[in-house]
XYZ file of C-alpha atoms in Angstrom:
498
model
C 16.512 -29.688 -0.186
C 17.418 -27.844 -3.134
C 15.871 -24.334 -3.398
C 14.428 -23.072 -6.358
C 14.009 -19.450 -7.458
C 11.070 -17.658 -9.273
C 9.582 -14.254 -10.271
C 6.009 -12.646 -9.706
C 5.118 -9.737 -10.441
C 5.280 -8.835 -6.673
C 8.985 -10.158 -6.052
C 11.184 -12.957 -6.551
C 9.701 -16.396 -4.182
C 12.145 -19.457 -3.208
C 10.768 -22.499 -4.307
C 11.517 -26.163 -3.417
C 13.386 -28.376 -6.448
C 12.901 -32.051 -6.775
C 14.254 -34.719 -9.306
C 11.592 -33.734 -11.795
C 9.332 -31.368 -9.855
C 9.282 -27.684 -8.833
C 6.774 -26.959 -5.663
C 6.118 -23.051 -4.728
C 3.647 -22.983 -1.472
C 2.074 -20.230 0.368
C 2.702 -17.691 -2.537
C -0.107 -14.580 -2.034
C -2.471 -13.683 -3.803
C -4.122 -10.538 -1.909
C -3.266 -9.137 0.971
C -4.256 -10.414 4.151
C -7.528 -9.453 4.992
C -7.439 -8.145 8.741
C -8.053 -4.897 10.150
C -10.031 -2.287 8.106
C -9.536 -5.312 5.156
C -11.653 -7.950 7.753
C -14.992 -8.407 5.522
C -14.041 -6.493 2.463
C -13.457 -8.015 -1.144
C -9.356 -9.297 -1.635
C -7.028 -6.647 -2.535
C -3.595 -6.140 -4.404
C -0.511 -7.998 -2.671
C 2.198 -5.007 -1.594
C 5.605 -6.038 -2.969
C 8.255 -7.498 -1.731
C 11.964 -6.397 -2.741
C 13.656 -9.333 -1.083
C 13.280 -13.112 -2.173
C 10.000 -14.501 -0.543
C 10.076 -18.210 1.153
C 7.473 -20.725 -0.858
C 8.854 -23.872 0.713
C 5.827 -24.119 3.360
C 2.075 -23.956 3.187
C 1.021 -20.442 4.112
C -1.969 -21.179 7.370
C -5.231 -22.191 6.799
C -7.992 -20.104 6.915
C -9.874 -19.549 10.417
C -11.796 -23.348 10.891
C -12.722 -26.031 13.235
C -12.274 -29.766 13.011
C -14.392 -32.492 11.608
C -13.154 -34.736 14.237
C -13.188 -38.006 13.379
C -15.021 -38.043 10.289
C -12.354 -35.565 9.108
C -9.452 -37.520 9.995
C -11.222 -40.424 8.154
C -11.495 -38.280 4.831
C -8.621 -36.534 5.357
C -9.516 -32.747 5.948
C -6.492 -31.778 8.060
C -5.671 -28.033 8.106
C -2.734 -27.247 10.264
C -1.849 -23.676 11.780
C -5.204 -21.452 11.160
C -4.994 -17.376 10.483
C -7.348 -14.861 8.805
C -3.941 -13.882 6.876
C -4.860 -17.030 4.655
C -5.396 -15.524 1.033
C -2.302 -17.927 -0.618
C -1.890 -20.554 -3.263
C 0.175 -23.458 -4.087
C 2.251 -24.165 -7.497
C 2.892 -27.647 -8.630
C 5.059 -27.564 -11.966
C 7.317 -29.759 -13.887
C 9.136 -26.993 -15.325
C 9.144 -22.909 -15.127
C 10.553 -22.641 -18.625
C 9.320 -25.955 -20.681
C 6.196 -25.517 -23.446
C 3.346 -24.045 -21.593
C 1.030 -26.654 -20.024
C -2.578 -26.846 -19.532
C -3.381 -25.127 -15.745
C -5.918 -26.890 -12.978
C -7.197 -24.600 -10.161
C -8.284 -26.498 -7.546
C -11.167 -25.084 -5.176
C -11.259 -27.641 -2.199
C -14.689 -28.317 -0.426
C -15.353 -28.442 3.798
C -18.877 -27.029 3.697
C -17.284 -23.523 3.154
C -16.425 -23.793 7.251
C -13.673 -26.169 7.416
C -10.993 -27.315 4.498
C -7.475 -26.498 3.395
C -5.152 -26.706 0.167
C -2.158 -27.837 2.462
C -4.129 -31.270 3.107
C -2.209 -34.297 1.949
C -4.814 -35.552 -0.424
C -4.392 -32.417 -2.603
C -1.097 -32.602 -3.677
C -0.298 -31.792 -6.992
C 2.843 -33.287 -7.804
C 1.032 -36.789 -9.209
C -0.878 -34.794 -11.484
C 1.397 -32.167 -12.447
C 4.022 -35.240 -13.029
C 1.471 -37.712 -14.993
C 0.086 -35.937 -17.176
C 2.297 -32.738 -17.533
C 0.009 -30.205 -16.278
C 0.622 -27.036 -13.909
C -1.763 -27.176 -10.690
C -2.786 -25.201 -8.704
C -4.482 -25.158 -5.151
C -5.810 -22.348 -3.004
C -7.185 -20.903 -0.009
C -10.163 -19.023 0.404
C -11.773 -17.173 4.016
C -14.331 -19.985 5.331
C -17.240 -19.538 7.571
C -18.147 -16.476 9.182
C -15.110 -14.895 7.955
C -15.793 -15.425 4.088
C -19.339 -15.497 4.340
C -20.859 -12.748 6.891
C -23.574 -10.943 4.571
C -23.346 -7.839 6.310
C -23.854 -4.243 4.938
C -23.080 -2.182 7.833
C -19.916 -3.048 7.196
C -19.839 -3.029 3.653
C -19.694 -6.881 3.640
C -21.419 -8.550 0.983
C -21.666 -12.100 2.032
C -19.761 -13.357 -1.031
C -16.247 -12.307 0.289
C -14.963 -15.783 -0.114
C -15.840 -16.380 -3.881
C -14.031 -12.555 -4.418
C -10.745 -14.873 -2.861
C -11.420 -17.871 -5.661
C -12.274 -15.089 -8.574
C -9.035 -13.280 -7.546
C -7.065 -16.245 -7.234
C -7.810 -17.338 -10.696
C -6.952 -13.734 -12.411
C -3.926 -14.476 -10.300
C -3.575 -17.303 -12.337
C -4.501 -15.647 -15.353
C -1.399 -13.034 -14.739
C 1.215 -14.890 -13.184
C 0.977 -19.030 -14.524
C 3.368 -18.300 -18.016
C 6.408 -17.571 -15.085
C 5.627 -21.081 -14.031
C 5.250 -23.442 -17.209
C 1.677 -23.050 -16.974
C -0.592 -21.548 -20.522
C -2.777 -18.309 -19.080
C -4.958 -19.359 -22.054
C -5.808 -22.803 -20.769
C -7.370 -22.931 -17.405
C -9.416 -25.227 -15.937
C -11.113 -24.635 -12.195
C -11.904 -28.282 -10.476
C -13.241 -28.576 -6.964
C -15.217 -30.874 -4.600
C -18.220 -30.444 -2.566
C -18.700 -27.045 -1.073
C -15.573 -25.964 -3.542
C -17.713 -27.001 -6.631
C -21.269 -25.784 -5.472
C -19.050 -22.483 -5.284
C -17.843 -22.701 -8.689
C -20.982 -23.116 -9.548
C -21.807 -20.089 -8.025
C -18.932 -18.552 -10.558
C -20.616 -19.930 -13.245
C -23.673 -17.693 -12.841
C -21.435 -14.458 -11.963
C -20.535 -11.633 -14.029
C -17.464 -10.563 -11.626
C -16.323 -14.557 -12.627
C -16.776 -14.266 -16.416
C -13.141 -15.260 -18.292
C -11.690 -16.602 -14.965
C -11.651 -20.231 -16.256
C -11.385 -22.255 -19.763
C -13.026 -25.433 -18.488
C -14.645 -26.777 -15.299
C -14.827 -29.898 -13.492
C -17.528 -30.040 -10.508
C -17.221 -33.332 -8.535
C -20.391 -33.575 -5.725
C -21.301 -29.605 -6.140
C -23.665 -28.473 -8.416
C -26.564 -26.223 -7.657
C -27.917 -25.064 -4.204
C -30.411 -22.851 -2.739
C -28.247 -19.882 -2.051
C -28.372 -17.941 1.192
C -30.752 -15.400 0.805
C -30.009 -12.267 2.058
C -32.271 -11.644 4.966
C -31.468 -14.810 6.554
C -27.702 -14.070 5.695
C -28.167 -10.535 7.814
C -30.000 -12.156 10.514
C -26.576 -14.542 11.138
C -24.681 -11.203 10.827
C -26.621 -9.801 13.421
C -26.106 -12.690 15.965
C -22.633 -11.563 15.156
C -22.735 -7.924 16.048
C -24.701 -9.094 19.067
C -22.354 -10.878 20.831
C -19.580 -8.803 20.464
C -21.684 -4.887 21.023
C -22.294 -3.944 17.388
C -21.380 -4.302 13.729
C -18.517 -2.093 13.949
C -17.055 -3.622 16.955
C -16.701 -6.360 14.932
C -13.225 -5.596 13.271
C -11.416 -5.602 15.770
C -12.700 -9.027 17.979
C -9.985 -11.327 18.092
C -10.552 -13.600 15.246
C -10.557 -16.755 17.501
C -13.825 -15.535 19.293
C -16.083 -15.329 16.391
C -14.414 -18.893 15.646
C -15.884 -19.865 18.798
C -18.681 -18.115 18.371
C -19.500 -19.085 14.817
C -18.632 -22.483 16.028
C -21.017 -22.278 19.223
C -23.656 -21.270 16.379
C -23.317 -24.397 14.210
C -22.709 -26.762 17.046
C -18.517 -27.443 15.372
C -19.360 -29.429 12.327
C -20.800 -28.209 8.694
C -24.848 -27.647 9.567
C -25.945 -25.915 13.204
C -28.541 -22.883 13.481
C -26.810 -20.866 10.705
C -25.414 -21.591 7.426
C -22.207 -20.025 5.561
C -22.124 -20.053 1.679
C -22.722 -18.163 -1.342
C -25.244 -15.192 -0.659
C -27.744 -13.164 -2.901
C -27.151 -10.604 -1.797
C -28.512 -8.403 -5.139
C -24.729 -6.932 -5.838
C -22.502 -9.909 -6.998
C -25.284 -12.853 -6.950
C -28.768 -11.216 -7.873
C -30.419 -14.475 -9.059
C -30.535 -18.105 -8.894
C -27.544 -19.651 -10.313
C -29.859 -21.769 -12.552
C -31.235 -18.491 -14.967
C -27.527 -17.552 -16.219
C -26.553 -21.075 -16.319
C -29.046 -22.319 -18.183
C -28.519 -19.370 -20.715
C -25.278 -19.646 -20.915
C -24.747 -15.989 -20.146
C -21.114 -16.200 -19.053
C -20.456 -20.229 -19.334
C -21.928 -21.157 -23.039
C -19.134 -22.948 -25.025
C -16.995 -23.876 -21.543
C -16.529 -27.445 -21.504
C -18.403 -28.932 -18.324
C -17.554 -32.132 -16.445
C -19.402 -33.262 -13.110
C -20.970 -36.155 -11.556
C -21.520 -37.800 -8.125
C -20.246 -40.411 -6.205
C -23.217 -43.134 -5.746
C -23.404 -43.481 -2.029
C -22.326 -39.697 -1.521
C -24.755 -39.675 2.140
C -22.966 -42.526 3.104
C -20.168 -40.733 4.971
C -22.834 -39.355 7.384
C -25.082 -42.419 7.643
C -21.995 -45.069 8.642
C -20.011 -42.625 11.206
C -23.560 -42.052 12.477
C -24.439 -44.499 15.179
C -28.026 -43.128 15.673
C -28.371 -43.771 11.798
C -27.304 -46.818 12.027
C -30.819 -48.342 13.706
C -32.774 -46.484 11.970
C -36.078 -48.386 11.807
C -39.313 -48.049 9.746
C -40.828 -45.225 11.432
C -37.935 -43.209 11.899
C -36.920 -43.350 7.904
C -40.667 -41.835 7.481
C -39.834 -39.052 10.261
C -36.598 -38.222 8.316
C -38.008 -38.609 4.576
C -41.211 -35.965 5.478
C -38.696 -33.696 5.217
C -37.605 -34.356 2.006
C -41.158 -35.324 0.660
C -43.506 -33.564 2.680
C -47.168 -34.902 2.038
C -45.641 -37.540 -0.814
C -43.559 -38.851 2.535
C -45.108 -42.762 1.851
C -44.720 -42.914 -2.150
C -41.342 -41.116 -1.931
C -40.542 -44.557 0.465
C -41.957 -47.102 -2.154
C -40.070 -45.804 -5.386
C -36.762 -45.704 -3.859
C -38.019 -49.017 -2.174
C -38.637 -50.545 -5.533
C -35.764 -48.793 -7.771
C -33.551 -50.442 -5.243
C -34.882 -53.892 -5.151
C -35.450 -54.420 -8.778
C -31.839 -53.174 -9.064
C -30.631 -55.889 -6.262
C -29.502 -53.042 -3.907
C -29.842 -53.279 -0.058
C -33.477 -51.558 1.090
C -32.981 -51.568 4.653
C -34.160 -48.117 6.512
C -30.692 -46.892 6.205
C -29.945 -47.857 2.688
C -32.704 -46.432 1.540
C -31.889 -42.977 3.791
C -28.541 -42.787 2.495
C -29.824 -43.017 -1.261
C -32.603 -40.404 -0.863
C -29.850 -37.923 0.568
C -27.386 -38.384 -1.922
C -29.737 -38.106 -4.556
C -31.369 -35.063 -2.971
C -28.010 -33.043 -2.031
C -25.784 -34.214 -4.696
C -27.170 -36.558 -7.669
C -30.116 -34.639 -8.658
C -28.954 -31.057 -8.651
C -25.777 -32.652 -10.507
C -28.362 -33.840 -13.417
C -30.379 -30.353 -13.300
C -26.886 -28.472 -13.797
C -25.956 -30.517 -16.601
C -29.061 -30.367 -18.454
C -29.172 -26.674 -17.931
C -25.378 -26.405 -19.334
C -26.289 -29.255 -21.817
C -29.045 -26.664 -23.633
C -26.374 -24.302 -25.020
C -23.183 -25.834 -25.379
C -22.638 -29.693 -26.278
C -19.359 -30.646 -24.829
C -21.038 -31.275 -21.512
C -20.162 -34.219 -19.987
C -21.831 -36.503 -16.043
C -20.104 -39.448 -14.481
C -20.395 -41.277 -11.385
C -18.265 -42.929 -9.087
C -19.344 -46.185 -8.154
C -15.963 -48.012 -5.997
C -16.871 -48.398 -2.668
C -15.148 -47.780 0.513
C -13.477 -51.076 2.228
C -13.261 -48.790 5.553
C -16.168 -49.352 8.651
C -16.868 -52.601 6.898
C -17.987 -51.426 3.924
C -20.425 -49.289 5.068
C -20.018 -46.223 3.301
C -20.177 -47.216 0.145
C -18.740 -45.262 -2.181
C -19.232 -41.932 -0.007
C -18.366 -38.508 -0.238
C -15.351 -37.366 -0.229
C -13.669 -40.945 -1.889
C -13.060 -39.785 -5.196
C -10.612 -37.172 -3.978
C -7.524 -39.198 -3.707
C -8.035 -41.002 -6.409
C -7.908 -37.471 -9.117
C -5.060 -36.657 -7.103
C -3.268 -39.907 -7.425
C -2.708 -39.607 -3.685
C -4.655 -42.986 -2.606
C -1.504 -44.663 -0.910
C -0.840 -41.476 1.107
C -1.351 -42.382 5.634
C -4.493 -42.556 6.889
C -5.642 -42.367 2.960
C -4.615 -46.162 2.378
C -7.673 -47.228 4.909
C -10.416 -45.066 3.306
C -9.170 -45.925 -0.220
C -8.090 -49.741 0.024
C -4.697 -51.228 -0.636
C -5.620 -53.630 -3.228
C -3.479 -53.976 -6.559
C -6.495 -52.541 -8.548
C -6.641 -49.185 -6.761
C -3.605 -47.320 -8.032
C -5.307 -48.430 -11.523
C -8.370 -46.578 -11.058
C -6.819 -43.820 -9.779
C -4.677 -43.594 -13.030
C -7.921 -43.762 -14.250
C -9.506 -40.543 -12.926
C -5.949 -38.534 -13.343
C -5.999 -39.257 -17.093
C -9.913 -37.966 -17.439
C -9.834 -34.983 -15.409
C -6.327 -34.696 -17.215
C -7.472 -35.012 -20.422
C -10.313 -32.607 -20.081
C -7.700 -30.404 -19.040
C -5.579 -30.488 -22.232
C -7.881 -31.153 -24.911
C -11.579 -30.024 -23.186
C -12.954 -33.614 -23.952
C -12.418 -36.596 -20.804
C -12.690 -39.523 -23.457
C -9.404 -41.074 -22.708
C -7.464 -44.813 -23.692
C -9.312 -46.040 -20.566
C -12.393 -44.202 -21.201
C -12.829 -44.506 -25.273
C -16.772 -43.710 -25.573
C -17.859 -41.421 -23.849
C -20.816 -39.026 -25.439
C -22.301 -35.764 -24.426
C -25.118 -35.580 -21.921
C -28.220 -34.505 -23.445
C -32.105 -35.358 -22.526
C -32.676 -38.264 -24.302
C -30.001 -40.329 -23.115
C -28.306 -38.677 -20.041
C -25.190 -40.537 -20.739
C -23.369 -41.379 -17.452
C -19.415 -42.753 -17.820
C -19.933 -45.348 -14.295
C -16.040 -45.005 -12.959
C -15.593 -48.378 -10.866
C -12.475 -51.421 -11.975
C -14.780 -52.052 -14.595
C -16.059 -48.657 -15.603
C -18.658 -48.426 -18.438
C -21.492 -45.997 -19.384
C -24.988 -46.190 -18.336
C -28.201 -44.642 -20.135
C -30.002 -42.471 -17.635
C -29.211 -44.510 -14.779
C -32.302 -44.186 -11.985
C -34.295 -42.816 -14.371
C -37.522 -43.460 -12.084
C -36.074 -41.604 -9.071
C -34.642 -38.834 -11.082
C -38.313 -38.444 -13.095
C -39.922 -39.112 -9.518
C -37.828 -35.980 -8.192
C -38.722 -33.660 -10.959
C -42.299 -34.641 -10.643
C -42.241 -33.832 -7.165
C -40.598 -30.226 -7.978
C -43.591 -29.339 -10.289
């Protein structure tokens, strides 16, 4: 292993050299945020006066485990601290013409997730299409996300760690090949409804050049009281808010993982909080004004069978029947439980689609978490600045005998070029064609990167999403664009808003 040496403004870090790429891992960013820092927004990094190691990931932050459906997807996180507040460096060159930049915020339902996981690496992309990434770590779960006053805790701590992470960036990328100018913030799930989050926040404006949301677009944010209350259960169990700092970080893990029963939903929720300081509004007001965002160029879609990763690792799911699809829809469509049935009933059987109980489950959830929010947020985006850009991505899984679909969470390795990497190969496939449309998705999210525009030699047409058409680039083998595709469900949805 050949070491490789580079300077920050904090000190001088040892790198790792390859044949034609330089990796720097576990670099900080803040300071660790324990003690009196436990639940306060990310400060300054102390210097160092002797050379740093960045050959390793630095830990990830304080999580769980998916369990299986995590080792299926890929979310592996290693050793766990609170001292987590680090980033990773993928570069071709520290001294070459200065490249466009890629932040990447990863997802886990802000409670589990990692930048050390093998699907993130950043060498493919940093190698392709000569382009500096970067990935990060941010405080998760209670930890990142405790709205709690007493202790001068806004809630919001964790998107402080992704806003200071990319004025890190800002400072520090020149040192590493990387243009300070040209910045573009890319994330997944939970790591793109937070950017979105970012979008709508002062305390975020300049932090990024471009954005790239894949299944993450608007939410309901936490509201505050309900954000305190999960505080409180907190401070409970451990005699008071300001016994709190100094609890052994692994028992609020258990405890916060006692609350949501170990996996990403339970009696509480952790994510972005309005808490009337950092987030005072709905995301959707600034957005759609364009208050900090207008001009950014905006690319985001959905996969098309996003729900599917919960419906076909979900036995229960699995035989669901009549009755119990009208059970779960009544949440979704309240007194409109029996027409919401019929139109997704009927979109899917004109199209040719399956409309068993399940199918039809798995469609209403991704369009209710993931597709329909995604089409709201570009619209909104759409009304100010034109370069705004939805896709989705339609390959589908050849893992549990096809029944996910193409889920959540598949896209991932393919923008990272990482779709041949272990356990990877089985969610992904190992046919000829897959490397292909994984070159694919590297060369659009690169592209959008470099020139703020995805159209691409694979990808030659591509227009702007506006009203009239909602033009949707359909990434598959054979991708092609679509006219506002499910235009009855999506009109059925808004209908059912108003």
């Amino acid at each position: 292993m050949k070491i490789r040496r580079a300077k920050t403004n904090n000190g001088w870090i040892l790198g790792v050299e390859g044949e034609d790429m330089l990796v720097f891992k576990g670099i900080p960013y803040a300071a660790a945020p324990v003690g009196s820092l436990r639940w306060q927004p990310p400060q300054d990094v102390e210097p160092w006066a002797t050379d740093r190691d960045a050959t390793g990931f630095g830990p990830s932050a304080m999580q769980g485990s998916l369990g299986e459906m995590g080792e299926m997807i890929g979310v592996a996180s290693g050793p766990i601290s609170e001292d987590c507040l680090t980033l990773n460096i993928f570069t071709s060159s520290l001294f070459d013409e200065l490249r466009p930049v890629m932040v990447w915020i990863h997802g886990g339902g802000n409670v589990v997730g990692s930048s050390a996981q093998p699907r993130f690496n950043g060498e493919h992309l940093a190698r392709r299409a000569r382009v500096v990434v970067v990935t990060i770590n941010y405080r998760l779960g209670a930890f990142g996300f405790l709205h709690a006053p007493e202790l001068g805790a806004t809630g919001n701590e964790a998107l402080l760690d992704q806003i200071a992470a990319l004025r890190w960036v800002r400072r520090e990328i020149r040192r590493f090949g990387g243009n300070p100018d040209n910045v573009t913030v890319f994330g997944q799930s939970a790591g793109a409804f937070d950017i979105v989050q970012l979008m709508g926040m002062e305390a975020a404006e300049g932090c990024f050049d471009r954005i790239a949301l894949m299944s993450g677009s608007l939410t309901p944010q936490v509201l505050s009281d309900e954000a305190h209350a999960t505080a409180a259960r907190f401070a409970e169990a451990f005699g008071g808010f300001e016994a709190l700092r100094d609890v052994p970080a692994q028992q609020i893990l258990d405890h916060q993982l006692a609350l949501t029963g170990g996996g990403l939903a339970g009696a509480v929720r952790f994510g972005p909080v309005r808490d009337g300081v950092l987030i005072r509004e709905d995301a959707a007001v600034p957005i759609g004004t364009g208050r900090f965002t207008q001009g950014i160029p905006l690319m985001l879609g959905t996969t098309r069978d996003e729900w599917g990763l919960w419906t076909a690792m979900n036995p229960v799911l699995q035989q669901l029947d009549e009755a119990g699809l009208e059970k779960l829809a009544r949440r979704l469509f309240g007194k409109h439980v029996r027409a919401g049935i019929e139109v997704y009933r009927d979109s899917r059987g004109r199209a040719g689609e399956e409309i068993s109980p399940v199918a039809l489950w798995r469609a209403m959830m991704t369009d209710s978490m993931f597709r329909i929010p995604a089409t709201r947020t570009a619209q909104l985006h759409a009304q100010h600045t034109e370069t705004t850009w939805m896709y989705r991505f339609d390959y589908p899984s050849p893992a549990l005998e096809g029944r996910l679909g193409a889920c959540h969470s598949l896209d991932v390795p393919f923008v990272f070029g990482t779709v041949g990497v272990g356990e990877l190969q089985r969610l992904c496939g190992t046919s000829r064609l897959v490397p292909f449309l994984s070159e694919v998705l590297v060369d659009t999210y690169c592209t959008l990167a470099r020139r703020g525009d995805p159209s691409n030699a694979n990808l030659l047409s591509w227009p702007s999403y506006e009203p009239a058409q909602r033009a949707t680039m359909v990434l598959s083998m054979e991708s092609h664009l679509e006219e506002a595709p499910e235009e009855d469900l999506r009109q059925f949805w808004e209908a059912l808003q108003f």
